[in-house]
Tab-separated table of N, CA, C and O in Angstrom:
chain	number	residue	atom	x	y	z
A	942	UNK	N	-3.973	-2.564	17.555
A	942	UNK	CA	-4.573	-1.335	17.055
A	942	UNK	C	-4.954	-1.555	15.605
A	942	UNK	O	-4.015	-1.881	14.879
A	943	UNK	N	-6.288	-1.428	14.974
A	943	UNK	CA	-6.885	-1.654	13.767
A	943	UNK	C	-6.649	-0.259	13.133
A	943	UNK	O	-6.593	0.748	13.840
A	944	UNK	N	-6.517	-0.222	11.826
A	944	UNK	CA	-6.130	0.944	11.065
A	944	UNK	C	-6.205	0.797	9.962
A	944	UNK	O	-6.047	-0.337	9.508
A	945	UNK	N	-6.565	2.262	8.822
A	945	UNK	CA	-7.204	1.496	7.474
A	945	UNK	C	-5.728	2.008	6.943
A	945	UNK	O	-5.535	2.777	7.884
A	946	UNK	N	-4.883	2.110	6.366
A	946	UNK	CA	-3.989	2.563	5.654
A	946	UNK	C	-4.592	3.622	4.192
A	946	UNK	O	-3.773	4.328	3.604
A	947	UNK	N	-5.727	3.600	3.857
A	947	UNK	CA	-6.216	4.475	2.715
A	947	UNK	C	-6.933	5.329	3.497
A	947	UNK	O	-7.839	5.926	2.916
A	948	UNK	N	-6.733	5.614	4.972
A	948	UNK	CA	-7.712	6.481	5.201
A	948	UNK	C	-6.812	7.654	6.518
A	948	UNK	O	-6.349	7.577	7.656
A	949	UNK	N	-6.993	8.687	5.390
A	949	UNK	CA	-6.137	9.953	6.672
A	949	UNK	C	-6.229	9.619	8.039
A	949	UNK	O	-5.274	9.401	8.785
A	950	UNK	N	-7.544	9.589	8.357
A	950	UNK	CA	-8.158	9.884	9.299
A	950	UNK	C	-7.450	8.992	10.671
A	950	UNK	O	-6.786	9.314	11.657
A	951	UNK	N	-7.997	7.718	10.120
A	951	UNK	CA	-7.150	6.378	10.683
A	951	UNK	C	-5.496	6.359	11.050
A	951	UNK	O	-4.958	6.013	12.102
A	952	UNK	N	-4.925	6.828	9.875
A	952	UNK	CA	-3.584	6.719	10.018
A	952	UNK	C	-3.208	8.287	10.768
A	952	UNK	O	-2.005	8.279	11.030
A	953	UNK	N	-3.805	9.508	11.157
A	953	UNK	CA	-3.450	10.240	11.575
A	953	UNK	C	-3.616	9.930	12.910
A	953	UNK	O	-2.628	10.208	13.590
A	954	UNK	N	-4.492	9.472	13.471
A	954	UNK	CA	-5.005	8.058	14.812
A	954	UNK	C	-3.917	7.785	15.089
A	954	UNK	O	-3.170	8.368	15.875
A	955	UNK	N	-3.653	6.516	14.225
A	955	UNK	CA	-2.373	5.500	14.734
A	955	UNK	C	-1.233	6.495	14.674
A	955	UNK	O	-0.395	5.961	15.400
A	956	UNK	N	-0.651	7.757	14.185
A	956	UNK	CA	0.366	8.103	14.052
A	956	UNK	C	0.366	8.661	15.285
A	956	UNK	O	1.515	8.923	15.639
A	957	UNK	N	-0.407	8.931	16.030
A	957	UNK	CA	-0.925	10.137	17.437
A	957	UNK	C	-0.627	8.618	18.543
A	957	UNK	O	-0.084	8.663	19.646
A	958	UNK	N	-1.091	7.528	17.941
A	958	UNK	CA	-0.721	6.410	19.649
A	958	UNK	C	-0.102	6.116	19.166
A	958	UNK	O	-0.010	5.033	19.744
A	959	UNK	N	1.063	6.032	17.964
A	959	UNK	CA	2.150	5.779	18.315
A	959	UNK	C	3.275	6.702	18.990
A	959	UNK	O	4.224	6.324	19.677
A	960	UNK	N	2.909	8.081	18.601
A	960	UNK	CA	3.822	8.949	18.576
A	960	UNK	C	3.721	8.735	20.814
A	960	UNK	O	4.793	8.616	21.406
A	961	UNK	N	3.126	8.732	21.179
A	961	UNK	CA	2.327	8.464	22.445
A	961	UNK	C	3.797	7.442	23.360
A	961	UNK	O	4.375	7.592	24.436
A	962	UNK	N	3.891	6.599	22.407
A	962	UNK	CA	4.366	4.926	23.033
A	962	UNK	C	6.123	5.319	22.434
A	962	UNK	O	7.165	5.196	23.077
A	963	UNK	N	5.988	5.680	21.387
A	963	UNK	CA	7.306	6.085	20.738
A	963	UNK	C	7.489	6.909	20.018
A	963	UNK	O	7.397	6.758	18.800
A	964	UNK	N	7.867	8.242	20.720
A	964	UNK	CA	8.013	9.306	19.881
A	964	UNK	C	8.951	9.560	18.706
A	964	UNK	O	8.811	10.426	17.843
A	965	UNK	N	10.070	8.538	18.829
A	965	UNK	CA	10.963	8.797	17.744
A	965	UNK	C	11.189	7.406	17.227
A	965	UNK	O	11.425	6.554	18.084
A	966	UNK	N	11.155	6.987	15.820
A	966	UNK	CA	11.123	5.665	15.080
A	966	UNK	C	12.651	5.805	14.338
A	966	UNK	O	13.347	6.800	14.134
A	967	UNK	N	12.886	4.184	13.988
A	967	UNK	CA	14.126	4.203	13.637
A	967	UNK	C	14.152	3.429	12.477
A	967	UNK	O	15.157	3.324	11.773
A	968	UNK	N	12.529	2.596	12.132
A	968	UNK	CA	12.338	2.244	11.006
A	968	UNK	C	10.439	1.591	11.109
A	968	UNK	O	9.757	0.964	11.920
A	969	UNK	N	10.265	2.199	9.802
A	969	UNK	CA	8.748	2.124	9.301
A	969	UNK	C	8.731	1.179	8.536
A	969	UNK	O	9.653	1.331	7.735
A	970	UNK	N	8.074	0.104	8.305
A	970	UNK	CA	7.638	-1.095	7.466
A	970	UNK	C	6.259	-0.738	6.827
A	970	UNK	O	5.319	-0.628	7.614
A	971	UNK	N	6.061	-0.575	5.717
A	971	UNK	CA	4.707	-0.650	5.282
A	971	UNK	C	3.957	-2.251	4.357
A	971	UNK	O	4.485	-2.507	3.275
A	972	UNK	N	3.308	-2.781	4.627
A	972	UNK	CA	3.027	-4.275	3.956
A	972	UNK	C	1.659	-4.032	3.702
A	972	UNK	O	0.896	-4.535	4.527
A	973	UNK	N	1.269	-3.543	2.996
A	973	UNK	CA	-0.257	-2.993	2.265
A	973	UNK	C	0.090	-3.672	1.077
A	973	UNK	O	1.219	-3.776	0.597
A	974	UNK	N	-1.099	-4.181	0.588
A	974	UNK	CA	-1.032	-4.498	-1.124
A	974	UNK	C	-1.981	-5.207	-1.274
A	974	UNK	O	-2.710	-5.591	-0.360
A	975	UNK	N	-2.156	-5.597	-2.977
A	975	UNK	CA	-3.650	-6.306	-2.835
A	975	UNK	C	-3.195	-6.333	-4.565
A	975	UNK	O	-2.818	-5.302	-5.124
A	976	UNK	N	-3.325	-8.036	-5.488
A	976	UNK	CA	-3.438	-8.417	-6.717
A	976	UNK	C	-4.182	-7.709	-7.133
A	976	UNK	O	-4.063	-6.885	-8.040
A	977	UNK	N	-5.035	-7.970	-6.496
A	977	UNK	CA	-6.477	-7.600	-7.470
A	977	UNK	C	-8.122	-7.517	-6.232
A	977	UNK	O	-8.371	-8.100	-5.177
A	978	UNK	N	-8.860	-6.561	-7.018
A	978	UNK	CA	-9.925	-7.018	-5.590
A	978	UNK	C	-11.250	-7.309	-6.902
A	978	UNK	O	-11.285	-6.845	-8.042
A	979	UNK	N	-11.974	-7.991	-6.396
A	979	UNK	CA	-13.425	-9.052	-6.677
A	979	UNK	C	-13.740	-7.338	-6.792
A	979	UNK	O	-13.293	-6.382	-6.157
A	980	UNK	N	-14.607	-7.437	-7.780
A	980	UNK	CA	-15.682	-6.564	-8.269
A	980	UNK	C	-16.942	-7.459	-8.692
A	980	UNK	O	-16.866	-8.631	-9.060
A	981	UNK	N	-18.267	-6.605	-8.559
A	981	UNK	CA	-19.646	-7.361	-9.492
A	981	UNK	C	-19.084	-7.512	-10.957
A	981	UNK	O	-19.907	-7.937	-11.767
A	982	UNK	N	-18.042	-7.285	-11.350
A	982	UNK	CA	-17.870	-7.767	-12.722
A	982	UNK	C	-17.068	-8.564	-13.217
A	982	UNK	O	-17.238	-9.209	-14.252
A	983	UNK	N	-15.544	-8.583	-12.058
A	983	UNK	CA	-14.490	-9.981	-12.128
A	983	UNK	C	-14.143	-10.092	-10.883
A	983	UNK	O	-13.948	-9.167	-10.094
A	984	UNK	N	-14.014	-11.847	-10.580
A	984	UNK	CA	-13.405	-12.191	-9.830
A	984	UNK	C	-12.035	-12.943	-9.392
A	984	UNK	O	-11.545	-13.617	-8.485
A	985	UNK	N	-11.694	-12.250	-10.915
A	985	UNK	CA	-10.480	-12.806	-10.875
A	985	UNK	C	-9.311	-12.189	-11.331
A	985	UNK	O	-9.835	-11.711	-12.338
A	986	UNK	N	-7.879	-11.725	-11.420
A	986	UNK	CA	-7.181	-10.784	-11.925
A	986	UNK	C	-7.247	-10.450	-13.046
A	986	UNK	O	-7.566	-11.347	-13.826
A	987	UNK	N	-7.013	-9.186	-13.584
A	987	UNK	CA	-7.266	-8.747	-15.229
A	987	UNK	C	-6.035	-9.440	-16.098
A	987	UNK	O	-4.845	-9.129	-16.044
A	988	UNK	N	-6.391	-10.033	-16.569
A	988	UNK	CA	-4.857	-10.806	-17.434
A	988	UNK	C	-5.262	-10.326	-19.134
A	988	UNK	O	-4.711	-10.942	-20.046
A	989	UNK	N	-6.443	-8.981	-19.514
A	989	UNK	CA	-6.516	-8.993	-20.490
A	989	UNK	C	-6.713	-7.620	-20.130
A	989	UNK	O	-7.196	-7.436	-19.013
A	990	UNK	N	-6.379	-6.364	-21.006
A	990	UNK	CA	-6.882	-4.801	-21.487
A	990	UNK	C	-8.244	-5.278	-20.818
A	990	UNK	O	-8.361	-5.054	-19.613
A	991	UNK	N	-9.523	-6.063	-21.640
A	991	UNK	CA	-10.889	-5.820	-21.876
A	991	UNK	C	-11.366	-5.833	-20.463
A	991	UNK	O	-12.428	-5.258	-20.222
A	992	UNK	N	-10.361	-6.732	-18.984
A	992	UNK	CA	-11.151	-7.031	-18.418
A	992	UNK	C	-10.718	-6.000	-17.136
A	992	UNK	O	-10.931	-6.201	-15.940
A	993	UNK	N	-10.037	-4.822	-17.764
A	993	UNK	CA	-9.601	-3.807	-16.269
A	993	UNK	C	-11.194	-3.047	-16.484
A	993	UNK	O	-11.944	-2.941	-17.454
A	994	UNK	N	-11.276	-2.511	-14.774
A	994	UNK	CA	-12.245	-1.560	-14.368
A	994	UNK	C	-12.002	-1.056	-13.373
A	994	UNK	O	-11.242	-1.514	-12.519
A	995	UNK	N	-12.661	0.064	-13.313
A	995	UNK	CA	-12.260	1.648	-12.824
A	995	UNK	C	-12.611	1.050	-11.211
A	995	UNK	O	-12.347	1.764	-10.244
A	996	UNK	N	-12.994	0.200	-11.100
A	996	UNK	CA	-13.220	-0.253	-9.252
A	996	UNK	C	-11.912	-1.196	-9.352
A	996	UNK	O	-10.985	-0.998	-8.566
A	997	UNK	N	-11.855	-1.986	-10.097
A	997	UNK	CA	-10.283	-2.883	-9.746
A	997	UNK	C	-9.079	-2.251	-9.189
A	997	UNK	O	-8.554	-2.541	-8.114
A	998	UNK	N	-8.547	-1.016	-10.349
A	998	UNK	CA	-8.139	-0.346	-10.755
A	998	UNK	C	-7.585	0.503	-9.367
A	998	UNK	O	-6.530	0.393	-8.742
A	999	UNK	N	-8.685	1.332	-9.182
A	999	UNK	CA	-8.537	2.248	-7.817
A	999	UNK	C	-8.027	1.290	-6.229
A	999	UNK	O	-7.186	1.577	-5.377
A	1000	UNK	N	-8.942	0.125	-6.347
A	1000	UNK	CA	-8.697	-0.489	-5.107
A	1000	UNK	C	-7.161	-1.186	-4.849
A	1000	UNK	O	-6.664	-1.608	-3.805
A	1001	UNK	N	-6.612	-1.131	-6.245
A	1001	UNK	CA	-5.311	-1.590	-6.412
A	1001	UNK	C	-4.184	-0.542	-6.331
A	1001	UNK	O	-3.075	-0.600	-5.798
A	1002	UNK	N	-4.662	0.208	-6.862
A	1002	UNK	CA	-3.885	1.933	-6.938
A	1002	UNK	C	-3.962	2.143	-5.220
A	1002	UNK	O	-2.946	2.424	-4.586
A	1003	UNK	N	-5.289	1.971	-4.570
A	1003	UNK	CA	-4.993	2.592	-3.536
A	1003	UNK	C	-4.117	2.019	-2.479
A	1003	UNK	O	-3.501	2.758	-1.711
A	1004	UNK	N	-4.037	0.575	-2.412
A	1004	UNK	CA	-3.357	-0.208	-1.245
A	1004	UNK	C	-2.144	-0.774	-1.859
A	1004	UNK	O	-1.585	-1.548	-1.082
A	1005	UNK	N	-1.464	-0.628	-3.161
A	1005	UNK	CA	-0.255	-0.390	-3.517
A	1005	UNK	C	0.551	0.914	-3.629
A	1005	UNK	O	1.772	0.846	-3.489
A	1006	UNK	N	0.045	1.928	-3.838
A	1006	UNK	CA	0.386	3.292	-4.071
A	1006	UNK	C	0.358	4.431	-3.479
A	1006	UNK	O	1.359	5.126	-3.304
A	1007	UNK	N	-1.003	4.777	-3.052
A	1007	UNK	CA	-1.140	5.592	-2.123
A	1007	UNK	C	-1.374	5.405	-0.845
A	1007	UNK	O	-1.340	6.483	-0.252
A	1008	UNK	N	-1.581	4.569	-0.203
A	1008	UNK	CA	-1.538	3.967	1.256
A	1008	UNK	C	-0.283	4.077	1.622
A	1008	UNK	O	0.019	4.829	2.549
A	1009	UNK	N	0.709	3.297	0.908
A	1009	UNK	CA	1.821	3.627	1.180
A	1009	UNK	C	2.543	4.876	1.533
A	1009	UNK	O	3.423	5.076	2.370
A	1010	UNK	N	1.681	6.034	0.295
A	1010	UNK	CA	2.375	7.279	0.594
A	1010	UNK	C	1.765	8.074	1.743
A	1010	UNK	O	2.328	8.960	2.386
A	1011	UNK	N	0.438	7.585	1.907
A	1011	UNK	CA	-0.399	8.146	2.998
A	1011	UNK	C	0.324	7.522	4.388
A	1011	UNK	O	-0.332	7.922	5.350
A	1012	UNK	N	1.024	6.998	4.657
A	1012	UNK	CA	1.559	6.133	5.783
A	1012	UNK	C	3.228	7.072	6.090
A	1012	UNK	O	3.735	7.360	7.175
A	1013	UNK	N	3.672	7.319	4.867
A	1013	UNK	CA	4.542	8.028	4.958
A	1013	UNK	C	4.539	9.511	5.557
A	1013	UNK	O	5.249	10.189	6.299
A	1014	UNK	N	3.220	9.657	4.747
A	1014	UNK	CA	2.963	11.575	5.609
A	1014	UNK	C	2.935	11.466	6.638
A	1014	UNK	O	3.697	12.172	7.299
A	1015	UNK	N	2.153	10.642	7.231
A	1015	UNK	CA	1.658	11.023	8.673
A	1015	UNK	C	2.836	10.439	9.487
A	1015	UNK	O	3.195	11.177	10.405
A	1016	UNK	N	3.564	9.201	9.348
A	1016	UNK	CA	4.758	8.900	10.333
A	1016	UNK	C	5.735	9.611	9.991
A	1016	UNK	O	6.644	9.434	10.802
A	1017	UNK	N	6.061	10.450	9.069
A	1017	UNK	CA	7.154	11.159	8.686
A	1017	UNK	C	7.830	12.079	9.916
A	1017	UNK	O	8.996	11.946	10.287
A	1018	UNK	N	6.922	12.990	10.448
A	1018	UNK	CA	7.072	13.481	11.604
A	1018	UNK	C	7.803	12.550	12.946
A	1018	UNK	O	8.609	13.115	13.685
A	1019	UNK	N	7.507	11.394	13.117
A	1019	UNK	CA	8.425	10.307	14.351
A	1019	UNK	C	9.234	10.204	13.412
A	1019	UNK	O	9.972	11.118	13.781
A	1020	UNK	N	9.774	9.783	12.355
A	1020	UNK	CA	11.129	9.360	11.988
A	1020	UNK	C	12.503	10.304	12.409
A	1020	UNK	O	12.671	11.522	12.334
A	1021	UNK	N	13.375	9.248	12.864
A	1021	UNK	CA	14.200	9.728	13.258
A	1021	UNK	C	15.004	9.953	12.173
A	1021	UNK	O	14.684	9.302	11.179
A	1022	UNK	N	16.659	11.220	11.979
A	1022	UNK	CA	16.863	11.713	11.155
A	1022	UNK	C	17.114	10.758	10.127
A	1022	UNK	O	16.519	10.746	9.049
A	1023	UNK	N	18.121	9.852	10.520
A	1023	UNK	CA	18.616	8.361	9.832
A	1023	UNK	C	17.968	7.137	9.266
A	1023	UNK	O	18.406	6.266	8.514
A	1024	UNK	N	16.283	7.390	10.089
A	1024	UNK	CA	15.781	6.116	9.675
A	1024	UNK	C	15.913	5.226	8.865
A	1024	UNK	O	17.065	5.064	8.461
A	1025	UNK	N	14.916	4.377	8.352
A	1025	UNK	CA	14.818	3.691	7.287
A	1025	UNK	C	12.975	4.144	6.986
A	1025	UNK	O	12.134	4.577	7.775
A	1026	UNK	N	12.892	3.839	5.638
A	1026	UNK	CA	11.345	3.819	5.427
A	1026	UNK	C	10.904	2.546	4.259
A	1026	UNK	O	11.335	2.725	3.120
A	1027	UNK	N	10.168	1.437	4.481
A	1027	UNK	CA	10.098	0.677	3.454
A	1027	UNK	C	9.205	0.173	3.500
A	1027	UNK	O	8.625	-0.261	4.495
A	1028	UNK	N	8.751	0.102	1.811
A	1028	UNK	CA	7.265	-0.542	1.483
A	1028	UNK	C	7.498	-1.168	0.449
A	1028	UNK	O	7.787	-0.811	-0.693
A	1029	UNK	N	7.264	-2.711	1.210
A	1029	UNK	CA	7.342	-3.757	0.589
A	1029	UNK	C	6.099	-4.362	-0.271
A	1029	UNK	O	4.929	-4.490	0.089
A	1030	UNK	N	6.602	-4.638	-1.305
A	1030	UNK	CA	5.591	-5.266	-2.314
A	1030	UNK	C	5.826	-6.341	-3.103
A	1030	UNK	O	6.862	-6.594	-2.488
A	1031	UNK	N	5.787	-7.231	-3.949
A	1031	UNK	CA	5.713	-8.390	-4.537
A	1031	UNK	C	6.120	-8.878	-5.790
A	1031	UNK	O	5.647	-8.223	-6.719
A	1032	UNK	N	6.816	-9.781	-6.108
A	1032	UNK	CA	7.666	-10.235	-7.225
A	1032	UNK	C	6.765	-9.697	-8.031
A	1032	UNK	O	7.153	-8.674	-8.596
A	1033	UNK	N	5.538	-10.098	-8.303
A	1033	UNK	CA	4.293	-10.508	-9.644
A	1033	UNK	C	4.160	-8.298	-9.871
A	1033	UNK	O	3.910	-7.956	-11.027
A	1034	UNK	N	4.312	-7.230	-8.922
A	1034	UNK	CA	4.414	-6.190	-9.087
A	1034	UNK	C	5.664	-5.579	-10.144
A	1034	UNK	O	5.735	-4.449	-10.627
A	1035	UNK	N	6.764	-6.931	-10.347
A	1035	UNK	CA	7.764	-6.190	-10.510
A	1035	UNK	C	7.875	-6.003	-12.371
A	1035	UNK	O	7.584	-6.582	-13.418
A	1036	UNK	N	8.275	-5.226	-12.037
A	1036	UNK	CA	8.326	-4.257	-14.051
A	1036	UNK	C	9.024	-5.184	-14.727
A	1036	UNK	O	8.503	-5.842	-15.627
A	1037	UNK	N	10.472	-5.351	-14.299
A	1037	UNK	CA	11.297	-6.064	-15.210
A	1037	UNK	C	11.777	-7.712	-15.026
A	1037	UNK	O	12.714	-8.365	-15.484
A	1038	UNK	N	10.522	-8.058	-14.023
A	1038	UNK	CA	10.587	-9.753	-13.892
A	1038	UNK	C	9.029	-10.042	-13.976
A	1038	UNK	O	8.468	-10.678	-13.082
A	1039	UNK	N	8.435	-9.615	-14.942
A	1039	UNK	CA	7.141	-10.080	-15.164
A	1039	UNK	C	6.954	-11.029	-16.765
A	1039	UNK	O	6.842	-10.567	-17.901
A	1040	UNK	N	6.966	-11.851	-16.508
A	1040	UNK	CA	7.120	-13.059	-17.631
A	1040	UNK	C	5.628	-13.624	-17.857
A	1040	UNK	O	5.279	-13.643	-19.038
A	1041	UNK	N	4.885	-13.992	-17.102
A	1041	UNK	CA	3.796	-13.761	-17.184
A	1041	UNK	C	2.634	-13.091	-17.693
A	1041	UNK	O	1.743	-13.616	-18.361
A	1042	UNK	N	2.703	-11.959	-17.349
A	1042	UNK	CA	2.366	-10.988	-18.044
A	1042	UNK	C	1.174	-10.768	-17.378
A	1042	UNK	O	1.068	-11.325	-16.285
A	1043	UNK	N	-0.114	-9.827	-17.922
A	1043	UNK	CA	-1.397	-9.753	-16.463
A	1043	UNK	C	-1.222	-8.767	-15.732
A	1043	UNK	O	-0.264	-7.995	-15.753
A	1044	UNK	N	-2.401	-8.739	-14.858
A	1044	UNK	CA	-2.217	-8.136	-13.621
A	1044	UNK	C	-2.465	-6.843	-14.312
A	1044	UNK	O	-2.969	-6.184	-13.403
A	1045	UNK	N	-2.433	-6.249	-15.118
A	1045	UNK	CA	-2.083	-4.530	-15.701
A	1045	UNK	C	-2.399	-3.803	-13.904
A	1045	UNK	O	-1.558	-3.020	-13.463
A	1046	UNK	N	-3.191	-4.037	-13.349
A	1046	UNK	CA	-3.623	-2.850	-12.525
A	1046	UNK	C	-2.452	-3.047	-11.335
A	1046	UNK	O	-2.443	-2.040	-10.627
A	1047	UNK	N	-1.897	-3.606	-11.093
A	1047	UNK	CA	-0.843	-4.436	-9.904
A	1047	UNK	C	0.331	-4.045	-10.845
A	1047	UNK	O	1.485	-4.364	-10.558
């Protein structure tokens, strides 16, 4: 089953054939994410202030952040009382092990 995770529509879909096959869940995995996405202006991650843009930006916001939470609304309803719910994401995301440095939009 193909499904966009940034898009209600889609995930209100998949939440309806799943609910179909398994009405009650006992744990949700979410694995959406994305460094960085190619814009006409970089193709490569922002590792500087000068080089974030409002298309990087969003496409990163959306499949780290809100996909996730959009995945949550709609399966919230099958979770069973106890479940689990988890959305996994990536060392290079993390706040207080970023040595590197970069990425601002991730």
């Amino acid at each position: 089953f193909d499904a966009d995770a940034s898009d209600e529509a889609s995930l209100a879909h998949l939440a309806e054939h799943v609910r179909a096959v398994a009405p009650r869940l006992d744990v949700v995995v979410v694995s959406t994410g994305v460094l960085h996405a190619r814009t006409a202006t970089y193709e490569l991650p922002e590792k500087r202030l000068a080089d974030l843009c409002v298309a990087s930006l969003t496409a990163s916001f959306t499949a780290n952040a809100i996909a996730p939470a959009l995945v949550a609304k709609h399966f919230e309803p099958l979770v069973a009382r106890h479940a689990r719910f988890a959305a996994i994401s990536a060392r290079v995301g993390s706040v207080s092990d970023n040595r590197l440095g970069g990425w601002g939009a991730y």
